[in-house]
Amino acid sequence: MAPIVPIVMPKWGLSMKEGQVVEVLVAEGDQLAVGDDLIEVDTDKISGIVEATAAGMLRRLVAEVGRTYPVKGLLGVVADESVGDDDIDAFVAGYAVPSAAEDEAEASAYHTIDVDGIMVRYGRLGGGERTVLLIHGYGGDLDNWLFTTTALAEGFDVVALDLPGHGQSAIFLPGETVADLARFVERFCEVLALGRVDVVGHSLGGAIAARLAIDHPDRVERLALIAPVGLGPEINTGYLDGFASARSRRDLKAVLAELYTDQTHVSREMVDQVLRYIRLDGVPQLLARLRAGITADDVQADQPVLDLDPAQVPLLVMWGSADRVVPAAHAAAAPAGAEVVVLEGGGHMVQIERPGQVNATLARHLRR
Amino acid sequence: MARTITMRQAINEALDQEMTRDPSVICMGEDIVGGAGSPGEDDAWGGVLGVTKGLYAKHGDRLLDTPLSESAYIGAAIGAATCGLRPVAELMFIDFMGVCFDQIYNQAAKFRYMFGGKAVTPVTIRAMVGAGLRAAAQHSQMLTPVFTHIPGLKVVCPSTPYDTKGLLIGSIRDDDPVIFCEHKAMYDMEGEVPETSYSIPLGEANVVREGGDCTIVAYGLMVHKATEAAETLASEGVECEVVDLRSLSPLDLDTVIESVEGTGHLVCVDEANPRCSIAADVSAQVAQHAFGSLRAPIAMVTAPHTPVPFAPGLEDAYIPDAARVAKAVRSTVATGA
Amino acid sequence: MTEVAGARELSKEALLDAYRTMRTIREFEERLHTEFATGEIPGFVHLYAGEEAIAAGVMAHLDENDYVASTHRGHGHSIAKGCDVKGMMFEIYGKDEGICRGKGGSMHIADLDKGMLGANGIVGGGPPLVCGVGLSTKVRGTKQVGVSFTGDGGANQGTFLESLNLAAVWELPVIFVVENNGYAESTSRDYGVAVDSYVDRAQGFGIPGVTVDGTDFFAVHEAAGAVIDRARNGGGPSLLECEMVRFFGHFEGDAQTYRAPGEVDDLRATRDCIVRFRTQVVDAEVVTDDELDAIDEEARALIETAVDEATAAPVPELDELLTDVYVSY
């Protein structure tokens, strides 16, 4: 008998427990290809799209708009036409959501560690011989990797940190330049005894990753940079300043809109999460300091990606073509030998807007 | 790091952190320490419902028990605010405003305007509001509209521990006089609250639930009744957008109107008596500024035009509940479908 | 005799300052009385003429860091506390350059930079605020004091009585000055107050008090000096009752039919605090008539200019209606 493949509620990030179906984009009987958009889902942190993981016919649509399903809850069934309706019915009836025991293990995937007196929160998930370190950008946190962490955890030991002054790490900057932060990330790796790592950096995290590879060549095996700072002079300083100075939901929403092509990602929950961060005492001042440290005369102060040698450190550069924070045109300046992937129409947060493509490209690069 | 604490703890933490941060912040009120001058222990009460318990040990004389003398100590808080302090005065029950109202509405509220913009009066007056504790007519009122009527006062009434901490810190740091209303039935409500200090600006409503069929505007405890109603209605296929006003003055009318533009229906829920209530105010302003977006008459769900009764059955009937909210939504949605 | 002794204890400069204050207040009020009758001044005013020695005698012991809360009859306190006289006149005329931008008027003249917490349209509004001054002083550990002025009528308000108690139990550095001019608006002080002396009331709250003749600058000055020193040095609150006279009605336009025939004329002839001061200092041979005449002329000129400029000054722009309700909103 041909296989019956369930479509389930994905787990985006460490804390996701359930998701609400907002819209169903397919109908029973549709032929699906891998990567097709199937179902739009809202969580308390993020809105995303469930993509097809297997090709075949959508035989049964279980998901109802407005209903909430647990992670791994059944949303639909894909199977070849040769499979009988009875078998499909039996599969749906017999489907059981995997127990919560696994969730409890994942709850402990968040940790904090003292790095030179600064409390740093990080998440660690998956396993494997290779460790992948994920570094987010300016004003971000490890939740910027919601769609990436769980995907990479299938084959890697994934570590994602909140940079100091970000997320739930201490509101303190060990320095405001790319080099200062790279030095701190190196200390984080030392304290955590990570050994050699592959580093994935997004935006400012890209520049930090590149600087880490240059200043600490023993640390970094491979690099994957997504919409990185560090490959050219331009950066949307209006975004940096707007983010640091936003006080109201309205202002912040307009600022966050710059990050995405598809504005459904700028959900109420997402704006709320960021608001909760920027309202913490000291954060706006800290961000303003960081903004001043990474720019000079309103252009990027440090462009370490230009100095990388892909022959020494295999380099992947990924960009959304419609990035409004760091221009995708910078991709053309990537050093010879780097793999450059530009995703048509994607915005600055391309790893959230195009998780399927980004995760597949990342996995390919990291397994090379 | 966020952890789960009660609204009572959120208030206590906000006061503690602000007193630590700024030596000009003091707290004063009847029994906020408890046992002052009495033979027994210090900090015997920490407020009648224990909200300020433990602060005395940390901040000592900057926590002042007052005589039962609201006019004098509320006025003193206001006077102190004009000359160097940032006092947080607890007017135990908002119902007691009657014995000190002159100091609030004729003095604090008007200084800045009638002194030509020179005065700054950063005083926060905390008070318990709302029914539900069988406290009867003089300890249970929702008098928020009395204060929103007065230019020069800001009025806040939070619905969650997170908002409570952030709005209280925002109120203390605010340079205008703020009436901070705490619903006494919500002190034990739990929610995630960051340990770090943070402030929420006054005058920003919060959309606590999104929906396209009907806007429900509420504040304080009524936000939870509205959300409960919205959940019931969702199972009937009616999606409600719940707007928590949080701050009643300034009022975030933009958020309300934006929502009504999307839904075409409005139900205003208010624990206050109906005449000149927040519900009436929001209804009037939406009718004035967004009439074209409305597809049905605005509905109000409020307490009746009576004092708060004592007998439990009567009091329960007095307080708007989720069933009444849901009924109002069904009715308006049916009218303008 | 003692009258002369009092005058000799103060420096000449202090005497001239006190005289300038009293004379300026008198000129200000007499002129307002005249101008009000022309209909040029909006609203209503309550004049302080006859009571100048109290404002001058108390304020001589205060500086800009000390605070006073005044009453509806606040022009004298404001001038004595250092408020800009022209700014006050502009204010009373409702002009944009008024001390409160024309938004307060006679009953709300205030200047926090000068420690003037405001005249107050609410009888009994000030005493709790002054408790706040005392509280702030205590918490911040400064040596500032607060002085509340209250009329004999206002001293019946609950706010006044509550404030006596609060100041007493918290041992606040405040002084409650009761300006007893014999009338609560039109009602006799003896009708509205059962005790003979406000000092008796103070003692009931555990606060010491003293009664002085409020038409004698030196008596006020000496008694005020003692209670203010006491407050400033941690001795707690006091009450200072000043028995004095009101030359005009409760408000301008008050026909004062409740007063005895000839009462005001008699008071002006026999109990004018400025005439008395003048005699005292000249008799003591510390100040000459010429020097005082010069101050009279100075005050006349100042008020003349103030009125001329105030009548000609621009009114507030209409968009001022909406400003300064909040610091931010």
mmCIF file with all atom_site columns, C-alpha atoms in Angstrom, chain A residues 122-213:
data_model
loop_
_atom_site.group_PDB
_atom_site.id
_atom_site.type_symbol
_atom_site.label_atom_id
_atom_site.label_alt_id
_atom_site.label_comp_id
_atom_site.label_asym_id
_atom_site.label_entity_id
_atom_site.label_seq_id
_atom_site.pdbx_PDB_ins_code
_atom_site.Cartn_x
_atom_site.Cartn_y
_atom_site.Cartn_z
_atom_site.occupancy
_atom_site.B_iso_or_equiv
_atom_site.pdbx_formal_charge
_atom_site.auth_seq_id
_atom_site.auth_comp_id
_atom_site.auth_asym_id
_atom_site.auth_atom_id
_atom_site.pdbx_PDB_model_num
ATOM 1  C CA . TYR A 1 122 ? 20.121 30.499 24.991 1.00 0.00 ? 122 TYR A CA 1
ATOM 2  C CA . GLY A 1 123 ? 18.186 27.601 23.586 1.00 0.00 ? 123 GLY A CA 1
ATOM 3  C CA . ARG A 1 124 ? 19.708 24.257 22.717 1.00 0.00 ? 124 ARG A CA 1
ATOM 4  C CA . LEU A 1 125 ? 17.889 21.638 20.724 1.00 0.00 ? 125 LEU A CA 1
ATOM 5  C CA . GLY A 1 126 ? 18.497 18.525 18.702 1.00 0.00 ? 126 GLY A CA 1
ATOM 6  C CA . GLY A 1 127 ? 21.746 16.652 18.594 1.00 0.00 ? 127 GLY A CA 1
ATOM 7  C CA . GLY A 1 128 ? 24.465 15.529 16.312 1.00 0.00 ? 128 GLY A CA 1
ATOM 8  C CA . GLU A 1 129 ? 28.186 15.708 15.903 1.00 0.00 ? 129 GLU A CA 1
ATOM 9  C CA . ARG A 1 130 ? 28.104 19.225 14.636 1.00 0.00 ? 130 ARG A CA 1
ATOM 10 C CA . THR A 1 131 ? 26.993 22.271 16.534 1.00 0.00 ? 131 THR A CA 1
ATOM 11 C CA . VAL A 1 132 ? 25.247 25.089 14.735 1.00 0.00 ? 132 VAL A CA 1
ATOM 12 C CA . LEU A 1 133 ? 25.231 28.468 16.453 1.00 0.00 ? 133 LEU A CA 1
ATOM 13 C CA . LEU A 1 134 ? 22.453 30.878 15.471 1.00 0.00 ? 134 LEU A CA 1
ATOM 14 C CA . ILE A 1 135 ? 23.057 34.630 15.955 1.00 0.00 ? 135 ILE A CA 1
ATOM 15 C CA . HIS A 1 136 ? 20.140 37.016 15.550 1.00 0.00 ? 136 HIS A CA 1
ATOM 16 C CA . GLY A 1 137 ? 20.282 40.664 14.527 1.00 0.00 ? 137 GLY A CA 1
ATOM 17 C CA . TYR A 1 138 ? 19.801 44.152 16.010 1.00 0.00 ? 138 TYR A CA 1
ATOM 18 C CA . GLY A 1 139 ? 16.824 44.238 18.371 1.00 0.00 ? 139 GLY A CA 1
ATOM 19 C CA . GLY A 1 140 ? 16.084 40.578 17.708 1.00 0.00 ? 140 GLY A CA 1
ATOM 20 C CA . ASP A 1 141 ? 16.207 37.473 19.842 1.00 0.00 ? 141 ASP A CA 1
ATOM 21 C CA . LEU A 1 142 ? 16.424 33.736 19.481 1.00 0.00 ? 142 LEU A CA 1
ATOM 22 C CA . ASP A 1 143 ? 12.769 33.608 18.469 1.00 0.00 ? 143 ASP A CA 1
ATOM 23 C CA . ASN A 1 144 ? 13.875 35.056 15.130 1.00 0.00 ? 144 ASN A CA 1
ATOM 24 C CA . TRP A 1 145 ? 14.899 31.463 14.506 1.00 0.00 ? 145 TRP A CA 1
ATOM 25 C CA . LEU A 1 146 ? 11.521 29.929 15.351 1.00 0.00 ? 146 LEU A CA 1
ATOM 26 C CA . PHE A 1 147 ? 11.259 28.129 12.022 1.00 0.00 ? 147 PHE A CA 1
ATOM 27 C CA . THR A 1 148 ? 14.955 27.408 11.737 1.00 0.00 ? 148 THR A CA 1
ATOM 28 C CA . THR A 1 149 ? 15.773 25.856 15.113 1.00 0.00 ? 149 THR A CA 1
ATOM 29 C CA . THR A 1 150 ? 13.389 22.958 14.972 1.00 0.00 ? 150 THR A CA 1
ATOM 30 C CA . ALA A 1 151 ? 14.221 22.197 11.349 1.00 0.00 ? 151 ALA A CA 1
ATOM 31 C CA . LEU A 1 152 ? 17.994 22.160 11.904 1.00 0.00 ? 152 LEU A CA 1
ATOM 32 C CA . ALA A 1 153 ? 17.591 20.185 15.124 1.00 0.00 ? 153 ALA A CA 1
ATOM 33 C CA . GLU A 1 154 ? 16.749 17.163 12.968 1.00 0.00 ? 154 GLU A CA 1
ATOM 34 C CA . GLY A 1 155 ? 20.461 16.677 12.320 1.00 0.00 ? 155 GLY A CA 1
ATOM 35 C CA . PHE A 1 156 ? 22.427 19.147 14.367 1.00 0.00 ? 156 PHE A CA 1
ATOM 36 C CA . ASP A 1 157 ? 23.092 20.297 17.884 1.00 0.00 ? 157 ASP A CA 1
ATOM 37 C CA . VAL A 1 158 ? 21.514 23.726 17.543 1.00 0.00 ? 158 VAL A CA 1
ATOM 38 C CA . VAL A 1 159 ? 22.405 26.565 19.921 1.00 0.00 ? 159 VAL A CA 1
ATOM 39 C CA . ALA A 1 160 ? 20.627 29.903 19.581 1.00 0.00 ? 160 ALA A CA 1
ATOM 40 C CA . LEU A 1 161 ? 21.468 32.741 21.955 1.00 0.00 ? 161 LEU A CA 1
ATOM 41 C CA . ASP A 1 162 ? 19.935 36.035 22.915 1.00 0.00 ? 162 ASP A CA 1
ATOM 42 C CA . LEU A 1 163 ? 22.760 38.514 22.386 1.00 0.00 ? 163 LEU A CA 1
ATOM 43 C CA . PRO A 1 164 ? 23.492 40.609 25.495 1.00 0.00 ? 164 PRO A CA 1
ATOM 44 C CA . GLY A 1 165 ? 20.955 43.413 25.785 1.00 0.00 ? 165 GLY A CA 1
ATOM 45 C CA . HIS A 1 166 ? 18.500 41.407 23.733 1.00 0.00 ? 166 HIS A CA 1
ATOM 46 C CA . GLY A 1 167 ? 15.618 39.015 24.316 1.00 0.00 ? 167 GLY A CA 1
ATOM 47 C CA . GLN A 1 168 ? 15.834 37.662 27.828 1.00 0.00 ? 168 GLN A CA 1
ATOM 48 C CA . SER A 1 169 ? 19.553 38.128 28.298 1.00 0.00 ? 169 SER A CA 1
ATOM 49 C CA . ALA A 1 170 ? 20.746 40.829 30.687 1.00 0.00 ? 170 ALA A CA 1
ATOM 50 C CA . ILE A 1 171 ? 20.078 44.387 29.564 1.00 0.00 ? 171 ILE A CA 1
ATOM 51 C CA . PHE A 1 172 ? 23.738 45.198 29.188 1.00 0.00 ? 172 PHE A CA 1
ATOM 52 C CA . LEU A 1 173 ? 26.068 45.691 26.249 1.00 0.00 ? 173 LEU A CA 1
ATOM 53 C CA . PRO A 1 174 ? 29.643 44.445 26.588 1.00 0.00 ? 174 PRO A CA 1
ATOM 54 C CA . GLY A 1 175 ? 30.507 46.894 23.804 1.00 0.00 ? 175 GLY A CA 1
ATOM 55 C CA . GLU A 1 176 ? 28.692 48.451 20.903 1.00 0.00 ? 176 GLU A CA 1
ATOM 56 C CA . THR A 1 177 ? 30.717 47.436 17.872 1.00 0.00 ? 177 THR A CA 1
ATOM 57 C CA . VAL A 1 178 ? 30.494 44.322 15.735 1.00 0.00 ? 178 VAL A CA 1
ATOM 58 C CA . ALA A 1 179 ? 33.926 43.304 17.029 1.00 0.00 ? 179 ALA A CA 1
ATOM 59 C CA . ASP A 1 180 ? 32.847 43.764 20.658 1.00 0.00 ? 180 ASP A CA 1
ATOM 60 C CA . LEU A 1 181 ? 29.871 41.498 20.119 1.00 0.00 ? 181 LEU A CA 1
ATOM 61 C CA . ALA A 1 182 ? 31.935 38.945 18.200 1.00 0.00 ? 182 ALA A CA 1
ATOM 62 C CA . ARG A 1 183 ? 34.364 38.847 21.106 1.00 0.00 ? 183 ARG A CA 1
ATOM 63 C CA . PHE A 1 184 ? 31.449 38.265 23.450 1.00 0.00 ? 184 PHE A CA 1
ATOM 64 C CA . VAL A 1 185 ? 30.056 35.458 21.299 1.00 0.00 ? 185 VAL A CA 1
ATOM 65 C CA . GLU A 1 186 ? 33.505 33.849 21.348 1.00 0.00 ? 186 GLU A CA 1
ATOM 66 C CA . ARG A 1 187 ? 33.449 34.028 25.155 1.00 0.00 ? 187 ARG A CA 1
ATOM 67 C CA . PHE A 1 188 ? 29.959 32.507 25.120 1.00 0.00 ? 188 PHE A CA 1
ATOM 68 C CA . CYS A 1 189 ? 31.276 29.601 23.014 1.00 0.00 ? 189 CYS A CA 1
ATOM 69 C CA . GLU A 1 190 ? 34.221 29.169 25.379 1.00 0.00 ? 190 GLU A CA 1
ATOM 70 C CA . VAL A 1 191 ? 32.086 29.160 28.500 1.00 0.00 ? 191 VAL A CA 1
ATOM 71 C CA . LEU A 1 192 ? 29.720 26.680 26.885 1.00 0.00 ? 192 LEU A CA 1
ATOM 72 C CA . ALA A 1 193 ? 32.692 24.634 25.569 1.00 0.00 ? 193 ALA A CA 1
ATOM 73 C CA . LEU A 1 194 ? 31.163 24.423 22.136 1.00 0.00 ? 194 LEU A CA 1
ATOM 74 C CA . GLY A 1 195 ? 34.330 23.630 20.173 1.00 0.00 ? 195 GLY A CA 1
ATOM 75 C CA . ARG A 1 196 ? 34.213 24.281 16.465 1.00 0.00 ? 196 ARG A CA 1
ATOM 76 C CA . VAL A 1 197 ? 30.843 25.432 15.266 1.00 0.00 ? 197 VAL A CA 1
ATOM 77 C CA . ASP A 1 198 ? 28.968 26.272 12.134 1.00 0.00 ? 198 ASP A CA 1
ATOM 78 C CA . VAL A 1 199 ? 27.513 29.736 12.490 1.00 0.00 ? 199 VAL A CA 1
ATOM 79 C CA . VAL A 1 200 ? 24.313 31.051 11.000 1.00 0.00 ? 200 VAL A CA 1
ATOM 80 C CA . GLY A 1 201 ? 23.909 34.807 11.378 1.00 0.00 ? 201 GLY A CA 1
ATOM 81 C CA . HIS A 1 202 ? 21.041 37.009 10.454 1.00 0.00 ? 202 HIS A CA 1
ATOM 82 C CA . SER A 1 203 ? 21.432 40.722 9.733  1.00 0.00 ? 203 SER A CA 1
ATOM 83 C CA . LEU A 1 204 ? 23.752 42.214 12.400 1.00 0.00 ? 204 LEU A CA 1
ATOM 84 C CA . GLY A 1 205 ? 24.273 38.623 13.535 1.00 0.00 ? 205 GLY A CA 1
ATOM 85 C CA . GLY A 1 206 ? 25.753 38.009 10.079 1.00 0.00 ? 206 GLY A CA 1
ATOM 86 C CA . ALA A 1 207 ? 28.394 40.656 10.606 1.00 0.00 ? 207 ALA A CA 1
ATOM 87 C CA . ILE A 1 208 ? 29.100 39.277 14.080 1.00 0.00 ? 208 ILE A CA 1
ATOM 88 C CA . ALA A 1 209 ? 29.449 35.767 12.646 1.00 0.00 ? 209 ALA A CA 1
ATOM 89 C CA . ALA A 1 210 ? 31.848 37.001 9.950  1.00 0.00 ? 210 ALA A CA 1
ATOM 90 C CA . ARG A 1 211 ? 33.913 38.958 12.476 1.00 0.00 ? 211 ARG A CA 1
ATOM 91 C CA . LEU A 1 212 ? 33.995 35.861 14.709 1.00 0.00 ? 212 LEU A CA 1
ATOM 92 C CA . ALA A 1 213 ? 35.292 33.767 11.798 1.00 0.00 ? 213 ALA A CA 1
#
